[in-house]
Tab-separated table of C-alpha atoms in Angstrom:
chain	number	residue	atom	x	y	z
A	819	UNK	CA	-17.702	8.395	7.655
A	820	UNK	CA	-14.388	7.300	9.251
A	821	UNK	CA	-12.611	9.305	12.033
A	822	UNK	CA	-10.615	11.006	9.373
A	823	UNK	CA	-12.769	14.384	9.312
A	824	UNK	CA	-16.012	15.936	8.173
A	825	UNK	CA	-17.406	17.846	5.449
A	826	UNK	CA	-15.916	21.423	5.034
A	827	UNK	CA	-19.193	22.614	6.564
A	828	UNK	CA	-18.482	20.963	10.259
A	829	UNK	CA	-17.831	23.266	12.937
A	830	UNK	CA	-14.207	23.896	13.324
A	831	UNK	CA	-14.782	24.802	17.181
A	832	UNK	CA	-15.595	20.852	17.620
A	833	UNK	CA	-12.164	20.126	16.926
A	834	UNK	CA	-10.512	23.062	18.837
A	835	UNK	CA	-8.402	24.051	15.699
A	836	UNK	CA	-6.222	27.158	16.146
A	837	UNK	CA	-5.330	27.255	12.260
A	838	UNK	CA	-7.630	26.378	9.448
A	839	UNK	CA	-7.131	22.656	8.614
A	840	UNK	CA	-6.542	22.002	4.791
A	841	UNK	CA	-6.371	18.929	2.775
A	842	UNK	CA	-6.347	17.588	-0.848
A	843	UNK	CA	-10.063	16.915	-1.908
A	844	UNK	CA	-10.743	14.908	-5.130
A	845	UNK	CA	-13.758	17.018	-6.468
A	846	UNK	CA	-14.082	15.555	-10.003
A	847	UNK	CA	-12.198	13.253	-12.420
A	848	UNK	CA	-8.604	14.719	-12.690
A	849	UNK	CA	-9.276	17.498	-10.441
A	850	UNK	CA	-7.806	18.058	-6.927
A	851	UNK	CA	-8.489	21.005	-5.030
A	852	UNK	CA	-6.776	22.040	-1.442
A	853	UNK	CA	-9.574	23.262	0.357
A	854	UNK	CA	-10.861	23.545	4.417
A	855	UNK	CA	-11.154	20.013	6.078
A	856	UNK	CA	-13.010	20.327	9.329
A	857	UNK	CA	-12.037	17.788	11.870
A	858	UNK	CA	-14.419	15.919	14.045
A	859	UNK	CA	-14.237	16.254	18.148
A	860	UNK	CA	-11.499	14.070	19.783
A	861	UNK	CA	-13.025	11.136	21.316
A	862	UNK	CA	-11.474	9.548	24.357
A	863	UNK	CA	-9.600	6.802	22.598
A	864	UNK	CA	-8.562	8.904	19.391
A	865	UNK	CA	-5.467	11.413	18.766
A	866	UNK	CA	-4.999	14.143	16.558
A	867	UNK	CA	-2.145	13.824	14.167
A	868	UNK	CA	-0.374	16.464	12.253
A	869	UNK	CA	0.304	14.914	8.984
A	870	UNK	CA	4.150	15.074	8.243
A	871	UNK	CA	4.739	12.286	5.266
A	872	UNK	CA	2.014	11.087	2.856
A	873	UNK	CA	2.827	8.861	-0.052
A	874	UNK	CA	0.854	8.751	-3.192
A	875	UNK	CA	-0.573	5.092	-3.904
A	876	UNK	CA	-1.561	3.808	-7.259
A	877	UNK	CA	-5.137	3.575	-6.004
A	878	UNK	CA	-5.117	7.392	-5.483
A	879	UNK	CA	-4.013	7.509	-9.050
A	880	UNK	CA	-6.805	5.403	-10.215
A	881	UNK	CA	-9.667	7.344	-8.187
A	882	UNK	CA	-8.232	10.661	-9.834
A	883	UNK	CA	-8.444	9.375	-13.154
A	884	UNK	CA	-11.969	7.317	-12.891
A	885	UNK	CA	-13.518	8.193	-9.579
A	886	UNK	CA	-14.164	4.780	-8.739
A	887	UNK	CA	-12.381	1.332	-8.103
A	888	UNK	CA	-14.535	-1.729	-8.781
A	889	UNK	CA	-17.643	-0.906	-6.759
A	890	UNK	CA	-16.256	1.921	-4.695
A	891	UNK	CA	-17.637	5.155	-6.448
A	892	UNK	CA	-16.629	8.666	-5.684
A	893	UNK	CA	-20.013	10.322	-5.333
A	894	UNK	CA	-19.263	13.525	-3.419
A	895	UNK	CA	-15.728	15.234	-2.754
A	896	UNK	CA	-13.281	13.346	-0.810
A	897	UNK	CA	-9.790	13.854	0.632
A	898	UNK	CA	-7.372	11.738	-0.917
A	899	UNK	CA	-4.319	9.839	0.475
A	900	UNK	CA	-3.671	6.839	3.107
A	901	UNK	CA	-0.160	6.053	3.280
A	902	UNK	CA	0.959	8.407	6.295
A	903	UNK	CA	2.807	9.203	9.255
A	904	UNK	CA	2.949	12.363	11.543
A	905	UNK	CA	3.301	13.938	14.788
A	906	UNK	CA	0.530	13.647	17.582
A	907	UNK	CA	-0.663	17.093	18.546
A	908	UNK	CA	-3.486	15.946	21.114
A	909	UNK	CA	-4.609	12.661	22.612
A	910	UNK	CA	-8.114	11.725	23.953
A	911	UNK	CA	-8.593	11.306	27.588
A	912	UNK	CA	-8.293	7.486	27.518
A	913	UNK	CA	-5.211	7.230	25.332
A	914	UNK	CA	-2.278	5.938	27.578
A	915	UNK	CA	0.364	4.530	25.494
A	916	UNK	CA	0.744	8.049	23.424
A	917	UNK	CA	1.603	11.652	23.917
A	918	UNK	CA	1.719	14.840	22.309
A	919	UNK	CA	4.888	15.035	20.342
A	920	UNK	CA	5.332	11.218	19.421
A	921	UNK	CA	5.925	10.373	15.896
A	922	UNK	CA	3.795	7.821	14.474
A	923	UNK	CA	2.886	5.639	11.415
A	924	UNK	CA	-0.881	5.452	11.031
A	925	UNK	CA	-2.692	1.924	9.769
A	926	UNK	CA	-5.561	3.608	7.648
A	927	UNK	CA	-8.385	0.877	7.985
A	928	UNK	CA	-10.763	1.143	10.909
A	929	UNK	CA	-12.508	-2.199	11.385
A	930	UNK	CA	-15.860	-2.572	13.229
A	931	UNK	CA	-14.114	-5.381	15.822
A	932	UNK	CA	-17.652	-6.881	16.394
A	933	UNK	CA	-18.193	-9.065	13.167
A	934	UNK	CA	-16.798	-12.940	12.471
A	935	UNK	CA	-13.793	-11.722	10.417
A	936	UNK	CA	-12.710	-9.295	13.246
A	937	UNK	CA	-13.294	-11.689	16.033
A	938	UNK	CA	-11.394	-14.318	14.100
A	939	UNK	CA	-8.540	-12.251	13.758
A	940	UNK	CA	-8.928	-11.373	9.928
A	941	UNK	CA	-10.252	-7.801	10.295
A	942	UNK	CA	-9.101	-6.877	6.983
A	943	UNK	CA	-11.914	-8.798	5.768
A	944	UNK	CA	-14.619	-6.462	7.933
A	945	UNK	CA	-17.450	-5.727	5.760
A	946	UNK	CA	-17.990	-2.622	7.638
A	947	UNK	CA	-14.155	-1.465	7.066
A	948	UNK	CA	-13.655	2.459	7.019
A	949	UNK	CA	-10.535	2.819	5.154
A	950	UNK	CA	-8.786	5.955	4.438
A	951	UNK	CA	-9.704	7.537	1.127
A	952	UNK	CA	-12.147	4.811	-0.020
A	953	UNK	CA	-15.518	6.362	-0.412
A	954	UNK	CA	-17.212	7.677	1.309
A	955	UNK	CA	-14.231	7.774	3.866
A	956	UNK	CA	-11.746	10.741	3.619
A	957	UNK	CA	-8.092	9.961	3.567
A	958	UNK	CA	-5.078	11.849	4.972
A	959	UNK	CA	-3.665	14.133	2.608
A	960	UNK	CA	-4.386	16.875	5.093
A	961	UNK	CA	-2.768	19.324	7.898
A	962	UNK	CA	-4.165	17.235	10.485
A	963	UNK	CA	-6.637	14.212	10.761
A	964	UNK	CA	-8.267	12.777	13.698
A	965	UNK	CA	-7.661	8.959	13.992
A	966	UNK	CA	-8.038	5.807	16.585
A	967	UNK	CA	-4.946	5.705	18.805
A	968	UNK	CA	-4.765	1.903	18.649
A	969	UNK	CA	-3.910	2.448	14.756
A	970	UNK	CA	-1.184	4.911	15.518
A	971	UNK	CA	2.117	3.110	15.854
A	972	UNK	CA	4.897	4.966	17.544
A	973	UNK	CA	8.267	5.217	15.613
A	974	UNK	CA	11.471	4.459	17.236
A	975	UNK	CA	14.442	6.522	17.121
A	976	UNK	CA	16.176	6.376	13.910
A	977	UNK	CA	13.175	5.292	11.697
A	978	UNK	CA	12.014	8.491	9.646
A	979	UNK	CA	8.345	9.853	9.290
A	980	UNK	CA	9.015	8.914	5.492
A	981	UNK	CA	9.844	5.548	6.340
A	982	UNK	CA	6.696	5.537	8.722
A	983	UNK	CA	4.539	6.470	5.934
A	984	UNK	CA	6.172	3.642	3.803
A	985	UNK	CA	4.721	1.250	6.333
A	986	UNK	CA	1.593	1.162	4.253
A	987	UNK	CA	2.734	-0.307	0.976
A	988	UNK	CA	5.436	-2.346	2.952
A	989	UNK	CA	2.421	-4.053	4.930
A	990	UNK	CA	1.129	-5.314	1.425
A	991	UNK	CA	4.401	-7.075	0.852
A	992	UNK	CA	4.453	-8.475	4.401
A	993	UNK	CA	1.076	-9.659	4.329
A	994	UNK	CA	1.696	-11.502	1.180
A	995	UNK	CA	4.889	-13.185	2.354
A	996	UNK	CA	2.831	-14.578	5.240
A	997	UNK	CA	-0.003	-15.708	3.311
A	998	UNK	CA	2.213	-17.336	0.798
A	999	UNK	CA	4.406	-18.969	3.615
A	1000	UNK	CA	7.719	-17.371	2.507
A	1001	UNK	CA	10.788	-18.345	4.740
A	1002	UNK	CA	14.278	-19.377	4.826
A	1003	UNK	CA	13.849	-22.239	2.531
A	1004	UNK	CA	11.395	-20.602	0.040
A	1005	UNK	CA	12.801	-19.562	-3.708
A	1006	UNK	CA	10.492	-16.811	-4.439
A	1007	UNK	CA	9.355	-15.360	-7.905
A	1008	UNK	CA	7.857	-12.060	-8.094
A	1009	UNK	CA	5.621	-10.878	-11.102
A	1010	UNK	CA	6.157	-6.976	-11.554
A	1011	UNK	CA	8.555	-4.633	-10.307
A	1012	UNK	CA	6.596	-1.466	-9.872
A	1013	UNK	CA	6.191	-0.266	-6.003
A	1014	UNK	CA	4.267	-3.257	-4.523
A	1015	UNK	CA	6.423	-5.720	-6.489
A	1016	UNK	CA	9.772	-3.933	-4.985
A	1017	UNK	CA	8.133	-3.951	-1.574
A	1018	UNK	CA	7.461	-7.633	-1.878
A	1019	UNK	CA	11.080	-8.098	-2.598
A	1020	UNK	CA	12.293	-6.419	0.317
A	1021	UNK	CA	9.634	-8.286	2.331
A	1022	UNK	CA	10.820	-11.555	0.931
A	1023	UNK	CA	14.350	-10.845	1.641
A	1024	UNK	CA	13.440	-9.850	5.087
A	1025	UNK	CA	11.285	-13.156	5.654
A	1026	UNK	CA	14.652	-15.033	4.748
A	1027	UNK	CA	14.045	-16.057	1.444
A	1028	UNK	CA	17.414	-17.299	-0.087
A	1029	UNK	CA	16.708	-16.505	-3.655
A	1030	UNK	CA	14.522	-13.903	-5.342
A	1031	UNK	CA	13.661	-13.445	-9.090
A	1032	UNK	CA	11.627	-10.589	-10.534
A	1033	UNK	CA	10.408	-9.784	-13.588
A	1034	UNK	CA	8.845	-6.877	-15.626
A	1035	UNK	CA	8.432	-5.482	-19.027
A	1036	UNK	CA	10.388	-2.142	-17.812
A	1037	UNK	CA	14.190	-2.376	-17.709
A	1038	UNK	CA	14.437	0.537	-15.511
A	1039	UNK	CA	12.421	-0.972	-12.838
A	1040	UNK	CA	14.343	-4.489	-13.020
A	1041	UNK	CA	17.452	-2.294	-12.505
A	1042	UNK	CA	15.973	-0.983	-9.355
A	1043	UNK	CA	14.970	-4.265	-8.364
A	1044	UNK	CA	18.579	-5.418	-9.059
A	1045	UNK	CA	19.968	-2.710	-6.920
A	1046	UNK	CA	17.650	-3.857	-4.029
A	1047	UNK	CA	19.157	-7.266	-4.145
A	1048	UNK	CA	17.001	-9.363	-6.454
A	1049	UNK	CA	19.074	-12.366	-7.414
A	1050	UNK	CA	17.400	-12.444	-10.923
A	1051	UNK	CA	15.608	-9.670	-12.858
A	1052	UNK	CA	14.178	-10.828	-16.247
A	1053	UNK	CA	12.783	-8.651	-18.653
A	1054	UNK	CA	9.480	-10.227	-20.108
A	1055	UNK	CA	6.845	-9.095	-22.880
A	1056	UNK	CA	3.164	-8.257	-22.551
A	1057	UNK	CA	2.683	-11.032	-25.287
A	1058	UNK	CA	0.785	-14.389	-23.721
A	1059	UNK	CA	2.456	-16.475	-26.437
A	1060	UNK	CA	5.938	-15.793	-24.983
A	1061	UNK	CA	5.099	-17.290	-21.401
A	1062	UNK	CA	6.472	-20.756	-22.065
A	1063	UNK	CA	9.953	-19.214	-23.289
A	1064	UNK	CA	9.958	-16.736	-20.325
A	1065	UNK	CA	9.348	-19.364	-17.807
A	1066	UNK	CA	12.639	-21.237	-19.022
A	1067	UNK	CA	14.436	-18.010	-18.968
A	1068	UNK	CA	13.234	-17.282	-15.262
A	1069	UNK	CA	14.032	-21.007	-14.006
A	1070	UNK	CA	17.556	-20.571	-15.809
A	1071	UNK	CA	18.374	-17.206	-14.547
A	1072	UNK	CA	17.790	-18.989	-11.002
A	1073	UNK	CA	20.414	-21.514	-11.812
A	1074	UNK	CA	17.501	-24.232	-12.578
A	1075	UNK	CA	16.231	-23.788	-8.582
A	1076	UNK	CA	12.728	-24.815	-8.227
A	1077	UNK	CA	10.395	-21.745	-7.519
A	1078	UNK	CA	8.417	-22.314	-4.258
A	1079	UNK	CA	6.407	-19.299	-4.249
A	1080	UNK	CA	5.355	-16.818	-6.660
A	1081	UNK	CA	3.984	-13.696	-5.946
A	1082	UNK	CA	2.018	-11.778	-8.755
A	1083	UNK	CA	2.046	-8.184	-7.975
A	1084	UNK	CA	0.705	-7.026	-11.246
A	1085	UNK	CA	-2.714	-9.171	-11.553
A	1086	UNK	CA	-2.841	-9.361	-15.297
A	1087	UNK	CA	-3.662	-13.125	-17.327
A	1088	UNK	CA	-0.372	-13.354	-18.651
A	1089	UNK	CA	1.285	-12.465	-15.414
A	1090	UNK	CA	-0.849	-15.155	-13.256
A	1091	UNK	CA	-0.183	-17.589	-16.103
A	1092	UNK	CA	3.449	-16.989	-15.943
A	1093	UNK	CA	3.261	-17.548	-12.003
A	1094	UNK	CA	1.272	-20.607	-12.153
A	1095	UNK	CA	3.554	-22.382	-14.573
A	1096	UNK	CA	6.729	-21.308	-13.139
A	1097	UNK	CA	5.766	-22.438	-9.682
A	1098	UNK	CA	6.999	-25.931	-8.701
A	1099	UNK	CA	4.505	-28.818	-7.978
A	1100	UNK	CA	3.207	-28.349	-4.356
A	1101	UNK	CA	3.996	-24.607	-4.391
A	1102	UNK	CA	2.045	-21.620	-3.878
A	1103	UNK	CA	0.820	-18.386	-6.011
A	1104	UNK	CA	-0.221	-15.334	-4.210
A	1105	UNK	CA	-2.617	-12.953	-6.074
A	1106	UNK	CA	-1.206	-9.427	-4.911
A	1107	UNK	CA	-1.932	-6.994	-7.581
A	1108	UNK	CA	-5.393	-6.560	-8.894
A	1109	UNK	CA	-4.755	-5.351	-12.814
A	1110	UNK	CA	-7.752	-7.084	-14.273
A	1111	UNK	CA	-11.284	-8.050	-12.790
A	1112	UNK	CA	-11.295	-11.341	-14.677
A	1113	UNK	CA	-8.483	-13.365	-16.136
A	1114	UNK	CA	-8.085	-16.502	-18.292
A	1115	UNK	CA	-5.357	-18.583	-16.892
A	1116	UNK	CA	-4.115	-22.470	-17.131
A	1117	UNK	CA	-5.970	-23.532	-13.923
A	1118	UNK	CA	-5.933	-27.507	-14.984
A	1119	UNK	CA	-2.369	-27.559	-15.092
A	1120	UNK	CA	-1.835	-25.938	-12.058
A	1121	UNK	CA	-4.673	-28.274	-10.276
A	1122	UNK	CA	-2.784	-31.419	-11.630
A	1123	UNK	CA	0.542	-30.175	-10.125
A	1124	UNK	CA	-1.385	-29.088	-6.498
A	1125	UNK	CA	-0.217	-25.501	-7.034
A	1126	UNK	CA	-2.186	-23.437	-4.241
A	1127	UNK	CA	-3.630	-20.293	-5.163
A	1128	UNK	CA	-4.186	-17.813	-2.243
A	1129	UNK	CA	-5.217	-14.141	-2.360
A	1130	UNK	CA	-4.727	-10.890	-0.088
A	1131	UNK	CA	-6.838	-8.211	0.614
A	1132	UNK	CA	-4.692	-5.053	2.251
A	1133	UNK	CA	-3.210	-6.633	5.368
A	1134	UNK	CA	-3.417	-7.299	9.027
A	1135	UNK	CA	-1.268	-6.965	12.111
A	1136	UNK	CA	1.565	-5.772	9.926
A	1137	UNK	CA	2.681	-2.396	11.501
A	1138	UNK	CA	4.594	-3.679	14.572
A	1139	UNK	CA	6.604	-6.195	12.111
A	1140	UNK	CA	7.250	-3.672	9.461
A	1141	UNK	CA	8.595	-1.024	12.205
A	1142	UNK	CA	10.863	-3.710	13.242
A	1143	UNK	CA	12.169	-4.592	9.903
A	1144	UNK	CA	12.883	-0.620	9.402
A	1145	UNK	CA	14.467	-0.262	12.906
A	1146	UNK	CA	16.459	-3.241	12.465
A	1147	UNK	CA	17.806	-2.788	9.158
A	1148	UNK	CA	16.470	-5.653	7.463
A	1149	UNK	CA	14.165	-3.523	5.174
A	1150	UNK	CA	15.593	-0.259	3.428
A	1151	UNK	CA	12.650	1.471	1.846
A	1152	UNK	CA	14.518	4.990	1.478
A	1153	UNK	CA	15.560	3.939	-2.382
A	1154	UNK	CA	12.046	3.705	-3.250
A	1155	UNK	CA	11.287	7.367	-2.421
A	1156	UNK	CA	12.164	8.681	-5.742
A	1157	UNK	CA	10.036	12.260	-5.564
A	1158	UNK	CA	9.242	14.670	-3.113
A	1159	UNK	CA	6.695	17.543	-3.047
A	1160	UNK	CA	5.315	20.235	-0.637
A	1161	UNK	CA	1.830	20.805	-0.029
A	1162	UNK	CA	0.703	23.590	-2.199
A	1163	UNK	CA	-1.925	23.364	-4.880
A	1164	UNK	CA	0.634	23.449	-7.680
A	1165	UNK	CA	2.824	20.534	-6.036
A	1166	UNK	CA	-0.189	18.518	-5.415
A	1167	UNK	CA	-1.160	18.519	-8.971
A	1168	UNK	CA	2.375	18.015	-10.238
A	1169	UNK	CA	2.924	15.259	-7.789
A	1170	UNK	CA	0.150	13.169	-9.206
A	1171	UNK	CA	1.077	13.915	-12.752
A	1172	UNK	CA	4.747	12.521	-11.905
A	1173	UNK	CA	3.123	9.553	-9.870
A	1174	UNK	CA	0.689	8.780	-12.915
A	1175	UNK	CA	3.570	9.089	-15.317
A	1176	UNK	CA	5.517	5.949	-13.878
A	1177	UNK	CA	8.930	5.713	-15.790
A	1178	UNK	CA	11.308	6.366	-13.073
A	1179	UNK	CA	8.815	7.427	-10.446
A	1180	UNK	CA	8.478	4.632	-7.892
A	1181	UNK	CA	7.154	6.404	-4.497
A	1182	UNK	CA	6.049	10.223	-4.749
A	1183	UNK	CA	5.987	11.558	-0.968
A	1184	UNK	CA	4.488	14.720	0.147
A	1185	UNK	CA	6.253	16.550	3.088
A	1186	UNK	CA	3.625	18.530	4.911
């Protein structure tokens, strides 16, 4: 279990709590309950954080519906949530760079720092990763949590706690742009205008991409993408047989410019096939979304054009850059926060219903 907390039968006195700490627990399919959440003792390099802003991710909704994602199975009640920011209430004896009252954004994954991946700088691939709301590790939709201080990043004046919570989804876009080599000479195609596709759009712009096209089946989401600065927003179908015609329309929408990098933020056979066909010879396709575990795609065509295919898993060392993007104004995530809720049983249930419904809901945020 990660630092976030212990089961509800742990001793409250160990955490020095004055009030009962409450959290949103996933207890069964489609069932969330606000119940007590007992915190572990504060270690010398930990901080206790009062949560102020927590966003709902698609993975949270998936766990609620299915009680599992791939081989991660919820076998016992688990606190949900991992996109978060808050205010430090207490610091461990060894913490020198943070103090009570600091506003911080939290990176949700605790790696071992001993394995070859961690030592090689790719700690996001750690086999012993303890990640908020990934079973059996508890998440952060709670009044308070305990977390390692080195994974809490101080927010500058002018960057809100809601924006701090948005560093988590923005980190996915930043890591994808790094892996794909997005820069000032890179024309980018983004497959999917959901929350991750939209933060990928913002990240690509911040990395200097001069032209960005985005495609989706939903016209409302495409309208949001246009408002965020997409050069082209193309509505497509879910039919695989339409891919060739849609690639022609995507290229035409960019004025005939070659697509150097494609970011597939949906992860379906159709979207990946379109990305592979649309990307120029010698270009790169980055798999970001994970809609399907298995896909059938035209790899031979991509291979003879030397189109590189890379994947991402979460992110690494992204919070400082995300915070700088927010501070400088290079990225504005505020338009993505479409719905806000408090932290009552009724509001938690309603918030997840809104997030699962989609449509006009992009990012649903709890204000605790």
